[in-house]
XYZ file of N, CA, C and O in Angstrom:
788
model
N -58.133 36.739 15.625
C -57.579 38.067 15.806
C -58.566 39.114 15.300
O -59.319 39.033 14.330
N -58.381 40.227 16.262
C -59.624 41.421 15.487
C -59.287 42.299 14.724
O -58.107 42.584 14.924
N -59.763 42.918 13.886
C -59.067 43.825 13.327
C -57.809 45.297 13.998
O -58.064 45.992 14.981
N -57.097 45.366 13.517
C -56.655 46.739 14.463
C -56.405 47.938 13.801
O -55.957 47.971 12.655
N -56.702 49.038 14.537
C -56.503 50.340 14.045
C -55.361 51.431 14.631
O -55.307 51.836 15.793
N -54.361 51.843 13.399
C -53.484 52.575 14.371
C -53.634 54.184 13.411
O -53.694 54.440 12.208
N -53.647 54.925 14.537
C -53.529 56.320 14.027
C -52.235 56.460 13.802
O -51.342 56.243 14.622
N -52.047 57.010 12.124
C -50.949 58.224 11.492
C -51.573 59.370 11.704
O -52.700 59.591 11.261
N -50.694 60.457 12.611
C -50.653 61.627 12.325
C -50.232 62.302 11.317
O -49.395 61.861 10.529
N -50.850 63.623 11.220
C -50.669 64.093 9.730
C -49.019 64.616 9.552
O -48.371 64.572 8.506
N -48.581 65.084 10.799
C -47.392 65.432 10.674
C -46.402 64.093 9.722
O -45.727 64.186 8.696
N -46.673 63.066 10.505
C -46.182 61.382 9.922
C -46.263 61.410 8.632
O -45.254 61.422 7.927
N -47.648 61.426 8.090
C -48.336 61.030 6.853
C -47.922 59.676 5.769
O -46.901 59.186 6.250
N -48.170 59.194 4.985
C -47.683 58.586 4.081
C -47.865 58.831 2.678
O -48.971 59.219 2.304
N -47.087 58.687 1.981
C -47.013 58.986 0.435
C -47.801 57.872 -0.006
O -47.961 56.930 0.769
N -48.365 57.855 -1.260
C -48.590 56.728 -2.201
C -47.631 55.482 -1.938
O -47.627 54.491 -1.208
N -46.684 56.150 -3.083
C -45.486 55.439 -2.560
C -45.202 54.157 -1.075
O -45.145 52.928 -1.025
N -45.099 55.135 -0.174
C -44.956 54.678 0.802
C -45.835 53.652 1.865
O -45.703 52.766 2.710
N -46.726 54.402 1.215
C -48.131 53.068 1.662
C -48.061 51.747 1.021
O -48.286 50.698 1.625
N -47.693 51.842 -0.419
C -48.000 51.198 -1.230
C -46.091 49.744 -0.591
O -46.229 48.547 -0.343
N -45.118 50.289 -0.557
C -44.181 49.645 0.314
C -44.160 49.001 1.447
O -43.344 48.107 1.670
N -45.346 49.509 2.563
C -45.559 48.729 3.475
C -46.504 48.072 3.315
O -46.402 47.133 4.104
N -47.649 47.963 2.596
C -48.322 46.847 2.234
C -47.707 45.829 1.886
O -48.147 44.745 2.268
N -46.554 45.878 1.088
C -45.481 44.984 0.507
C -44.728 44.120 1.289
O -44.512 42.908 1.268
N -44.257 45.400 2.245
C -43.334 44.543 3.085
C -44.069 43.926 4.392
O -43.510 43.721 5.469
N -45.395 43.674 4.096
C -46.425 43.514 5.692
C -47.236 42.208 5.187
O -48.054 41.757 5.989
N -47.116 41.653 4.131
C -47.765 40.654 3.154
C -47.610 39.065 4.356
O -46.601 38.451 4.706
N -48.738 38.898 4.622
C -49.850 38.245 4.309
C -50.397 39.440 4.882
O -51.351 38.752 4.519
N -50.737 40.373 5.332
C -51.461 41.107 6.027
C -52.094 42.134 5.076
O -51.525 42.679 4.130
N -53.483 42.327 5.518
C -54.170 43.250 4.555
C -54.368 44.663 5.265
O -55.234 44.936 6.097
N -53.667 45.259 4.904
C -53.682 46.852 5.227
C -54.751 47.771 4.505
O -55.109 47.271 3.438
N -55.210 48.687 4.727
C -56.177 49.379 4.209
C -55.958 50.829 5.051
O -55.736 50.881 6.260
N -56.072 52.025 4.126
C -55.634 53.441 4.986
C -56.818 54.440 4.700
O -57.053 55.004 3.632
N -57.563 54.545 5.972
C -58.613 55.886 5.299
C -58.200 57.206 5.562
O -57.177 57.680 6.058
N -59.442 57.780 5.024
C -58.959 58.975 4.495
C -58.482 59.715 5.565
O -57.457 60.321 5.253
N -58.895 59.925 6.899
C -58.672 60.238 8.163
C -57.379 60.030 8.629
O -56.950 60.825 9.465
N -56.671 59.110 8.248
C -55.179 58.376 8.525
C -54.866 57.448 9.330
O -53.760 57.249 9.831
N -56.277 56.582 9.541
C -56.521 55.310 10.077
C -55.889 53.996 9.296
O -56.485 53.288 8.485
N -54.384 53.841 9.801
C -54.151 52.718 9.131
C -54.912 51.450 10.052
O -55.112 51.450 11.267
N -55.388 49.992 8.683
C -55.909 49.706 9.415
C -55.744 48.331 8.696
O -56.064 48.052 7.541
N -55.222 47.608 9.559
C -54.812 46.286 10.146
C -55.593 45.169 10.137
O -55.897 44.660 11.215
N -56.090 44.550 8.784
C -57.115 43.350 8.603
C -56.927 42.065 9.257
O -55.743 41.739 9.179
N -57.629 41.221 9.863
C -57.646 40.311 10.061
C -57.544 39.462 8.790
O -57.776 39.982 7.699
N -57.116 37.837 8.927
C -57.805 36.990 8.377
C -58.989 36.529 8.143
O -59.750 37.390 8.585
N -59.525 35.777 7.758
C -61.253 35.556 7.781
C -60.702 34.246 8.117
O -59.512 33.944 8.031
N -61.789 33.380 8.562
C -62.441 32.386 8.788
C -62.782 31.403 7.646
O -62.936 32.018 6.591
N -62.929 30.222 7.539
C -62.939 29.064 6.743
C -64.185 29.397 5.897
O -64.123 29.695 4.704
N -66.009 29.278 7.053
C -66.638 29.883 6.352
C -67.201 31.610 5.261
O -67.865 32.003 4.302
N -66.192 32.086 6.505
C -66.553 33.342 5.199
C -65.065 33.514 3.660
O -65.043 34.315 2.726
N -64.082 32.434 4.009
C -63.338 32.364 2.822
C -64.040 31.868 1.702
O -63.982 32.416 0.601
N -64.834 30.650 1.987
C -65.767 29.739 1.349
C -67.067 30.870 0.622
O -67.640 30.682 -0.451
N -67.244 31.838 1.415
C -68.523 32.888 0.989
C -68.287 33.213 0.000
O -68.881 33.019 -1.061
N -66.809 34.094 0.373
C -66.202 35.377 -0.260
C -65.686 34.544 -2.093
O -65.842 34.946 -3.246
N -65.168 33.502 -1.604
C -64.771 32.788 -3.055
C -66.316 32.897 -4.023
O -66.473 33.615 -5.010
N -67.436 31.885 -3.352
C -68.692 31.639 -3.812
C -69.002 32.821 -4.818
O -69.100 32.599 -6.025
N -69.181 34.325 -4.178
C -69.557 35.151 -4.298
C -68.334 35.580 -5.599
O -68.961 35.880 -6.615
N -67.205 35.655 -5.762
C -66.533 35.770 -6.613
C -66.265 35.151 -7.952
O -65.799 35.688 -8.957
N -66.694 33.788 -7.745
C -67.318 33.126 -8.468
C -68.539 33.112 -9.572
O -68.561 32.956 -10.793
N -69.450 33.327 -8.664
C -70.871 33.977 -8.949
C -70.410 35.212 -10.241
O -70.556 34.913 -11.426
N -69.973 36.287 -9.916
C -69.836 37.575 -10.493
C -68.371 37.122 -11.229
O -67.808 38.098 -11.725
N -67.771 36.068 -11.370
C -66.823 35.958 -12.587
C -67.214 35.361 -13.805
O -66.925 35.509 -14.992
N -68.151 34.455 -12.970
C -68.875 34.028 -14.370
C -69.813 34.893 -14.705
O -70.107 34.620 -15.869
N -70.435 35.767 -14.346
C -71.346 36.883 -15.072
C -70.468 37.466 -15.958
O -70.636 37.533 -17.176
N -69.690 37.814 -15.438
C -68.558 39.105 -16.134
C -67.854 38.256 -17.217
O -67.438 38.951 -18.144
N -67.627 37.010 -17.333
C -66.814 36.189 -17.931
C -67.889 36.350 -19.495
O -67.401 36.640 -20.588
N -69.642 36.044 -19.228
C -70.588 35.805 -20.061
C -70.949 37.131 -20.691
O -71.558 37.105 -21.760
N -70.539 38.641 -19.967
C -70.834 39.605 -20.315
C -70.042 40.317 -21.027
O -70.450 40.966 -21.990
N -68.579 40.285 -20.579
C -67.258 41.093 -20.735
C -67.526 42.486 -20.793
O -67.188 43.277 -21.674
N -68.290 42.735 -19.563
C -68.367 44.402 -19.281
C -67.698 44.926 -18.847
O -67.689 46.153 -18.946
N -66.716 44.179 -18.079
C -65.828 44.786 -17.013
C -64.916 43.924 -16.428
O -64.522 42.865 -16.917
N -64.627 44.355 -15.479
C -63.310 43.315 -14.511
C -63.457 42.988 -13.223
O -63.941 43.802 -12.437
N -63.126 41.956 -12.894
C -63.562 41.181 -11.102
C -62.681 41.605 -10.632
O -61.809 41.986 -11.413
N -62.427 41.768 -9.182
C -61.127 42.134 -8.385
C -61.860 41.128 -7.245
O -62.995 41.326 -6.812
N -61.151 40.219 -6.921
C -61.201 40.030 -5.393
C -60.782 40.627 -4.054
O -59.923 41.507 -3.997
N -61.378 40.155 -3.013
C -60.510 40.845 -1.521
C -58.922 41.036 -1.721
O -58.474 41.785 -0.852
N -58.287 40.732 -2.307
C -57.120 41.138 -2.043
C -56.842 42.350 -2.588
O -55.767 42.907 -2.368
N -57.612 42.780 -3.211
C -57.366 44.426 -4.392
C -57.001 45.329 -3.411
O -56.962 44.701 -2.353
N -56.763 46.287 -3.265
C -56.519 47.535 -2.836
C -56.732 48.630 -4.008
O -55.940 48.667 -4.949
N -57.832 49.524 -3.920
C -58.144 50.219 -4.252
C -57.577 51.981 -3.938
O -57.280 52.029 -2.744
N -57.418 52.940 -4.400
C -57.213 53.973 -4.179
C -58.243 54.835 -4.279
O -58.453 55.041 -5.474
N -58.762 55.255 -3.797
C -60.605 55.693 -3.491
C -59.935 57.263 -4.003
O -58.800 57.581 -3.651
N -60.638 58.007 -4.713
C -60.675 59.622 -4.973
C -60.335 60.800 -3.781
O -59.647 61.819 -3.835
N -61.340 60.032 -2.405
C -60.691 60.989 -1.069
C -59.458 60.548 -0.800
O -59.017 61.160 0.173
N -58.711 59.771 -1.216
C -57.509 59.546 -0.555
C -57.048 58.004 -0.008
O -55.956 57.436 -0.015
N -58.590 57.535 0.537
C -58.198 56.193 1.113
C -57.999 55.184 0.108
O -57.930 55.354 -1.109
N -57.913 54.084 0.781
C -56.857 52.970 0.218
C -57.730 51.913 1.009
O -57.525 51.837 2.220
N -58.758 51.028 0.394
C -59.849 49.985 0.718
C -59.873 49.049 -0.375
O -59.781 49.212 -1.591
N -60.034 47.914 0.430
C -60.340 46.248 0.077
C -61.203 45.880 -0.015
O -61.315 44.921 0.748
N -62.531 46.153 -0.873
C -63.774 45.404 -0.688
C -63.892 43.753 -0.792
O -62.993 43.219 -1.441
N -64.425 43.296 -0.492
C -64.422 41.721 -0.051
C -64.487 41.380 -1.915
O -63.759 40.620 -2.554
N -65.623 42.249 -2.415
C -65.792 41.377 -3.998
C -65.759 43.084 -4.780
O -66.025 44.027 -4.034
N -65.499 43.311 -5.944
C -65.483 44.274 -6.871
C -65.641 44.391 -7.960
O -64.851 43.690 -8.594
N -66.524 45.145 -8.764
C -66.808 45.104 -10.421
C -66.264 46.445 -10.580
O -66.490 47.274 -9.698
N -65.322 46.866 -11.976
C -65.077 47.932 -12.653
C -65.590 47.875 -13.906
O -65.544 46.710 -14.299
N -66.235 48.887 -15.014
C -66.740 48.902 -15.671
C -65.398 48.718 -16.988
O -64.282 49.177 -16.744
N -65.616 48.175 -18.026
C -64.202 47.621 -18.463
C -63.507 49.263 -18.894
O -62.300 49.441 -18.728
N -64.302 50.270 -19.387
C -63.640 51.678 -20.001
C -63.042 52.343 -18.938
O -62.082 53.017 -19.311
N -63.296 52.398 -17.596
C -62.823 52.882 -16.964
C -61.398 52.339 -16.392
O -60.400 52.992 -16.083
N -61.701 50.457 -16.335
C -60.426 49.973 -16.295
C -59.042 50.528 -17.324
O -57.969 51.120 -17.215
N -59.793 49.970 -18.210
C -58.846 50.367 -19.984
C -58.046 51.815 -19.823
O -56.930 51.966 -20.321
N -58.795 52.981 -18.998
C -58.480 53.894 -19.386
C -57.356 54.262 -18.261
O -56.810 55.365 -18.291
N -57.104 53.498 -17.481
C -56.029 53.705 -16.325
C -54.390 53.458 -17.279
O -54.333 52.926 -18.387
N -53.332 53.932 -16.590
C -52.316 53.397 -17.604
C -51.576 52.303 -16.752
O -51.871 52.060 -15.582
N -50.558 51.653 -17.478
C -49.783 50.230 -16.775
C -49.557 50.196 -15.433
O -49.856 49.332 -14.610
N -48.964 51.296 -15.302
C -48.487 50.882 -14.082
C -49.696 51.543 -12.950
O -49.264 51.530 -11.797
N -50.715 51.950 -13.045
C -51.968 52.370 -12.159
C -52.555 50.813 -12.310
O -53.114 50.532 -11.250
N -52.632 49.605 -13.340
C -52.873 48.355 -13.779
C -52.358 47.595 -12.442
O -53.073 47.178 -11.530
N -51.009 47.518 -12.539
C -50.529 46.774 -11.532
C -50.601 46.798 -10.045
O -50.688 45.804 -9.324
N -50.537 48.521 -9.520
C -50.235 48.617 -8.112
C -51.659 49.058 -7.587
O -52.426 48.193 -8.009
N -52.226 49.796 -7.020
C -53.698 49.841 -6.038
C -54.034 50.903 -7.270
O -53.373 51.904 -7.545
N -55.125 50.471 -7.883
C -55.810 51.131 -9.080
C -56.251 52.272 -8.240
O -56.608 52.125 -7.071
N -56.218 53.430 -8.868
C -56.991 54.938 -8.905
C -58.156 55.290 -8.424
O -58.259 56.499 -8.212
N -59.105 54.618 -8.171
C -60.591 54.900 -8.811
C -61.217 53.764 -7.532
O -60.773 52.726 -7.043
N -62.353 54.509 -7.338
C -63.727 53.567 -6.581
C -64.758 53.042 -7.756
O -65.332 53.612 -8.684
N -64.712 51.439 -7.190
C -65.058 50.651 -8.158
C -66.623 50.989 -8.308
O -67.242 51.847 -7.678
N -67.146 50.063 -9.349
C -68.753 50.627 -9.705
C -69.302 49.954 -9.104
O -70.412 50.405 -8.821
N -69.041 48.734 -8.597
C -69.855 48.147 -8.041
C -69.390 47.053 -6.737
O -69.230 45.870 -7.038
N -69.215 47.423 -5.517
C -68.725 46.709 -4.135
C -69.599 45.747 -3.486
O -70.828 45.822 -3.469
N -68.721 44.626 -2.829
C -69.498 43.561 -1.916
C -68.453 43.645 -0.254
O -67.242 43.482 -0.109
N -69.489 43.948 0.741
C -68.629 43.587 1.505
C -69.416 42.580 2.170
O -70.644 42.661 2.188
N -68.497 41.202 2.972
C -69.322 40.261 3.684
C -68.415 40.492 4.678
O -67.215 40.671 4.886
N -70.140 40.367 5.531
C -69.423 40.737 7.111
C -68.628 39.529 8.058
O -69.402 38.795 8.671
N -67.475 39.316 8.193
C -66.954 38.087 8.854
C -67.139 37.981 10.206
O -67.684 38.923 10.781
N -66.688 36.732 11.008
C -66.670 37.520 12.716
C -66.466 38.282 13.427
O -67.066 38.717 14.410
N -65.073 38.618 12.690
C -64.094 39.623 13.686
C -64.768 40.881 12.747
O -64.023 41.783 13.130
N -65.440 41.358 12.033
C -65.613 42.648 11.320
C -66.588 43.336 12.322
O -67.236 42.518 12.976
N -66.806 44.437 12.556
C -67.981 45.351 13.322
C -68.722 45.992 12.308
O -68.286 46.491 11.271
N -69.913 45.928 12.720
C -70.884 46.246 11.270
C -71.094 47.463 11.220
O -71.898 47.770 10.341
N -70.520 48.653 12.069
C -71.119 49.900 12.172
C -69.563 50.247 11.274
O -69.891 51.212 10.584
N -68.388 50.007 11.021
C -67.428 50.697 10.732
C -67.639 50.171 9.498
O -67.725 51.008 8.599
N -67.783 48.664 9.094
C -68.554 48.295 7.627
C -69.588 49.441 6.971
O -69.343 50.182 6.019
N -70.670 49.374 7.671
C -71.690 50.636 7.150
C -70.581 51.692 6.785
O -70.254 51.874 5.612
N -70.033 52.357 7.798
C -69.611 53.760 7.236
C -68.060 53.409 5.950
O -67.451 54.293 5.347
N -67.860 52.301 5.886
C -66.733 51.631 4.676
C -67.681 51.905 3.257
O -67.287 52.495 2.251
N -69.169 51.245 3.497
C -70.237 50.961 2.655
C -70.208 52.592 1.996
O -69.894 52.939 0.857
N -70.606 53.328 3.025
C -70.928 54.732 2.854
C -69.672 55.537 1.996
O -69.976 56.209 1.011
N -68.529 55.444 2.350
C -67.839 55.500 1.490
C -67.364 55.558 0.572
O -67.022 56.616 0.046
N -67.200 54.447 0.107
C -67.412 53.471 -1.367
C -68.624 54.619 -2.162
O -68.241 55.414 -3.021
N -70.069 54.540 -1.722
C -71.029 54.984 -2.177
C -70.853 56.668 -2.602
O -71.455 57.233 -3.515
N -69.822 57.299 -1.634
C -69.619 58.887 -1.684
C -68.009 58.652 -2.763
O -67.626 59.819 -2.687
N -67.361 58.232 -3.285
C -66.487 57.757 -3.788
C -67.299 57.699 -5.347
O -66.753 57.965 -6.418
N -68.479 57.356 -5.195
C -68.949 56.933 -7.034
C -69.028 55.593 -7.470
O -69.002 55.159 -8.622
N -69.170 54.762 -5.975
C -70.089 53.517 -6.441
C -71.138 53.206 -6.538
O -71.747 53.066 -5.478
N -71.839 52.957 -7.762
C -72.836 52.756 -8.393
C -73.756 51.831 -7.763
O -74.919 52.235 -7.778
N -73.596 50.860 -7.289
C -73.938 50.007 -6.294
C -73.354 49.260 -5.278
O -72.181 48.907 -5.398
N -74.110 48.921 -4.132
C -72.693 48.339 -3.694
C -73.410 47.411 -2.469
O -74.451 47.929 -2.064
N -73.138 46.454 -1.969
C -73.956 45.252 -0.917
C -73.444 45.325 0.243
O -72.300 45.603 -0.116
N -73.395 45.297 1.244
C -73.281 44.851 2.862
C -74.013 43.550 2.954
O -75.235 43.664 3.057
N -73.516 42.318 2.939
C -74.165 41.366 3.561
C -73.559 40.786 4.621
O -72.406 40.355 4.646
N -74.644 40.779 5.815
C -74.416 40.397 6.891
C -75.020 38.909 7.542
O -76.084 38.963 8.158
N -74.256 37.469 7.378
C -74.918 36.562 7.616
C -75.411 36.767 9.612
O -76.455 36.490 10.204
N -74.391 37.224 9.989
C -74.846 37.390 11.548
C -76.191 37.366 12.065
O -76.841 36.563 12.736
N -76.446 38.696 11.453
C -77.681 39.605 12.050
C -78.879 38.734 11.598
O -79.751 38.725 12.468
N -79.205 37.965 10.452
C -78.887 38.498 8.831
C -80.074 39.357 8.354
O -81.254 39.444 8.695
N -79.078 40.125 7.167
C -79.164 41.393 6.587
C -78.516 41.648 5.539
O -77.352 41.272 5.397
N -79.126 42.282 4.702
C -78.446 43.180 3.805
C -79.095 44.425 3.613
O -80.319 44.532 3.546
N -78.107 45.590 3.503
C -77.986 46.376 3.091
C -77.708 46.866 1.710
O -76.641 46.348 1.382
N -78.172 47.640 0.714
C -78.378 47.786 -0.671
C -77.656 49.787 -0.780
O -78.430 50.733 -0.924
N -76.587 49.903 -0.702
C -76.324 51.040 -0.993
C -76.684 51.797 -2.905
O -76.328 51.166 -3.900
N -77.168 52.713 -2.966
C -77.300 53.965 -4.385
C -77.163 55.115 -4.232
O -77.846 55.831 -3.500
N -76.283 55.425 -4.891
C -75.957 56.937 -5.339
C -77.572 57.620 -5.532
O -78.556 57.278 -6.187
N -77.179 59.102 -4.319
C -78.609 59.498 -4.400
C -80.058 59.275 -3.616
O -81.024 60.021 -3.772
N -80.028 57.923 -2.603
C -80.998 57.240 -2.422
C -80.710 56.829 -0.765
O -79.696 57.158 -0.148
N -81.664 56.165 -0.303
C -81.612 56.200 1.668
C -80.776 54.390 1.213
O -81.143 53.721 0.247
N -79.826 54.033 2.047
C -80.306 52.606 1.873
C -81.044 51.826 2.433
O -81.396 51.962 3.605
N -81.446 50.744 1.565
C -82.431 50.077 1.453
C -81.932 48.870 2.644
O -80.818 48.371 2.486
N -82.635 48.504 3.616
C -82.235 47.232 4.366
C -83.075 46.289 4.135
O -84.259 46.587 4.291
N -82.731 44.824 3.681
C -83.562 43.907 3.981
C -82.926 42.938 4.896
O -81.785 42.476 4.866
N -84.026 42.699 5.820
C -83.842 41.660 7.098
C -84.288 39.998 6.685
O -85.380 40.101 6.127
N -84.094 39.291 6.710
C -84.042 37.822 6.085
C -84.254 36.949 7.142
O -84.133 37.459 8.256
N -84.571 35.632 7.089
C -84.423 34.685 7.436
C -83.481 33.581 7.270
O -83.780 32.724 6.439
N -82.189 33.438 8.047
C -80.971 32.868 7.557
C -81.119 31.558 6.594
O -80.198 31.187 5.867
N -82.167 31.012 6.658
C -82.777 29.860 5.778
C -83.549 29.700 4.713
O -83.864 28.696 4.076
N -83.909 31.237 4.564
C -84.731 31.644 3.462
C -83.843 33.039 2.883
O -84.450 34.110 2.859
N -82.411 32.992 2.426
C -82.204 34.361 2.248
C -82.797 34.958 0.552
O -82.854 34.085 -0.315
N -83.134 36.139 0.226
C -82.926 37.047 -0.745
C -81.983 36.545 -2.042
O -80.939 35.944 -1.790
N -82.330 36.778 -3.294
C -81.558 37.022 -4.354
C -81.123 38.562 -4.685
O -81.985 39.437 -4.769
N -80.194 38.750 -4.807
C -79.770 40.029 -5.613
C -79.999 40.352 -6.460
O -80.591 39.382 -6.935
N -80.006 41.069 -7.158
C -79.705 42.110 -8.713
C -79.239 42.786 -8.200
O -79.353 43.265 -7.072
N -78.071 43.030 -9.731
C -77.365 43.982 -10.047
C -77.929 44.756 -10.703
O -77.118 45.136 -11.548
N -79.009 45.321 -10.861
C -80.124 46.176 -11.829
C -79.544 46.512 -12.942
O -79.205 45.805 -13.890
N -79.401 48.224 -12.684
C -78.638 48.180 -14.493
C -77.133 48.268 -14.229
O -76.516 48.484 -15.273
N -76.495 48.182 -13.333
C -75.486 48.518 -12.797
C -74.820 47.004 -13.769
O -74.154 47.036 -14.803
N -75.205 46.012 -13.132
C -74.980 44.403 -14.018
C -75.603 43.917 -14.183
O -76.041 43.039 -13.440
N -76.114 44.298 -15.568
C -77.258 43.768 -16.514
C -77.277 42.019 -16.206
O -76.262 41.325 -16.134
N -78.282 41.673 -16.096
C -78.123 40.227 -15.751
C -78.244 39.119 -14.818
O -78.688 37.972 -14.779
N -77.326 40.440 -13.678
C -76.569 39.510 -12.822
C -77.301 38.899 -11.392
O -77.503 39.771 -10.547
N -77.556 38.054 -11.165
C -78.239 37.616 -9.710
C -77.390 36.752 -8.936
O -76.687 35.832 -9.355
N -77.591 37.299 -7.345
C -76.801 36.634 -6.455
C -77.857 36.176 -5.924
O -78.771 36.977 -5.726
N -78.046 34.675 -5.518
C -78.637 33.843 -4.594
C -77.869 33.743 -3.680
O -76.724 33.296 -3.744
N -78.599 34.275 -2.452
C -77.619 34.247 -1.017
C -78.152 33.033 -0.431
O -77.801 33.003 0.749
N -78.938 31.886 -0.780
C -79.140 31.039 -0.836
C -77.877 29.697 -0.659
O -77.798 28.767 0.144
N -77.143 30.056 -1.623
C -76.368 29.516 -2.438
C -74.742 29.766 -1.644
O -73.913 28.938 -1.268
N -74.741 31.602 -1.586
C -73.736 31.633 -0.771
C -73.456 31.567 0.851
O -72.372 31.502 1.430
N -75.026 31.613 1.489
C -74.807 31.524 2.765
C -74.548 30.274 3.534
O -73.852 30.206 4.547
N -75.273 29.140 2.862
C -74.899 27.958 3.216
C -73.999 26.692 2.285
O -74.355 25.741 1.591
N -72.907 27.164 2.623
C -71.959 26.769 1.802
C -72.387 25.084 2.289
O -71.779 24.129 1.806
């Protein structure tokens, strides 16, 4: 199945609230609302990019586990972005003060805030040009860093606050390691590791 997109008009609109209810009542389904009023209708993923997306979560839980800088969110998070929208990045780091400083119940339901640091992996059914401008997003939102990896093409993309992004083009058999520079002191992704599960 592909992803789908349905326009809310503004007259329509949805509350917090109310978004936050039909996500609820729409479960297994991953909803996501931009700022425009594109509700928008996630697919499932696929065996291998479930297998990625875990890898990759993995990877950055045990960093975070060895660091305790902050907090992991997986794909299922729903985020509440500053413009308004409401996005799922595939993988997510929050810096732990900014977590801490949210109160309980912002804890439980689609946190406040664009995370510091985003992964999105591109699955089959995803289109990489509406990814980019998701990427772009995130990045105009106040993420500190943030990845596009695309096994397809393959590619990654390196979004920074401030800066052009950076593309590197790969060889699906030879891919790239990451850093998290200072963003996550430490941290390296071997796409090595996650591309060929």
């Amino acid at each position: 199945m592909e992803t789908l997109t349905l326009n809310i008009p503004p007259a329509v609109g949805l509350t917090d609230e109310q978004f936050y209810q039909l996500c609820i009542a729409n479960e297994p389904w991953q909803l996501e609302l931009s700022q425009t009023g594109e509700l928008i209708i996630m697919s499932p993923t696929g065996g291998e990019s479930g297998i990625r997306n875990s890898d990759i979560n993995i990877e950055l839980g045990v960093w975070n586990r060895q660091t305790k800088l902050g907090k992991v969110f997986d794909s299922s998070t729903e985020f509440k972005l500053p413009n308004g929208a409401y996005r799922c990045p595939d993988a997510a780091w929050v810096k732990l003060s900014r977590w801490e400083a949210l109160s309980p119940k912002d804890k439980k339901r689609f946190p406040p805030l664009c995370p510091d640091f985003v992964i999105e992996l591109r699955s089959e059914t995803d289109n990489l040009e509406k990814l980019k401008i998701k990427m772009q997003e995130y990045q105009n939102n106040g993420a500190l860093l943030g990845w596009l990896i695309d096994p397809q093409t393959p590619l990654v993309e390196i979004y920074r606050p401030g800066k052009n992004v950076e593309i590197i083009n790969f060889d699906f058999h030879n891919p790239p390691k990451l850093s998290g520079e200072e963003i996550l002191p430490g941290f390296i992704l071997d796409l090595q590791i996650i591309l060929n599960p």
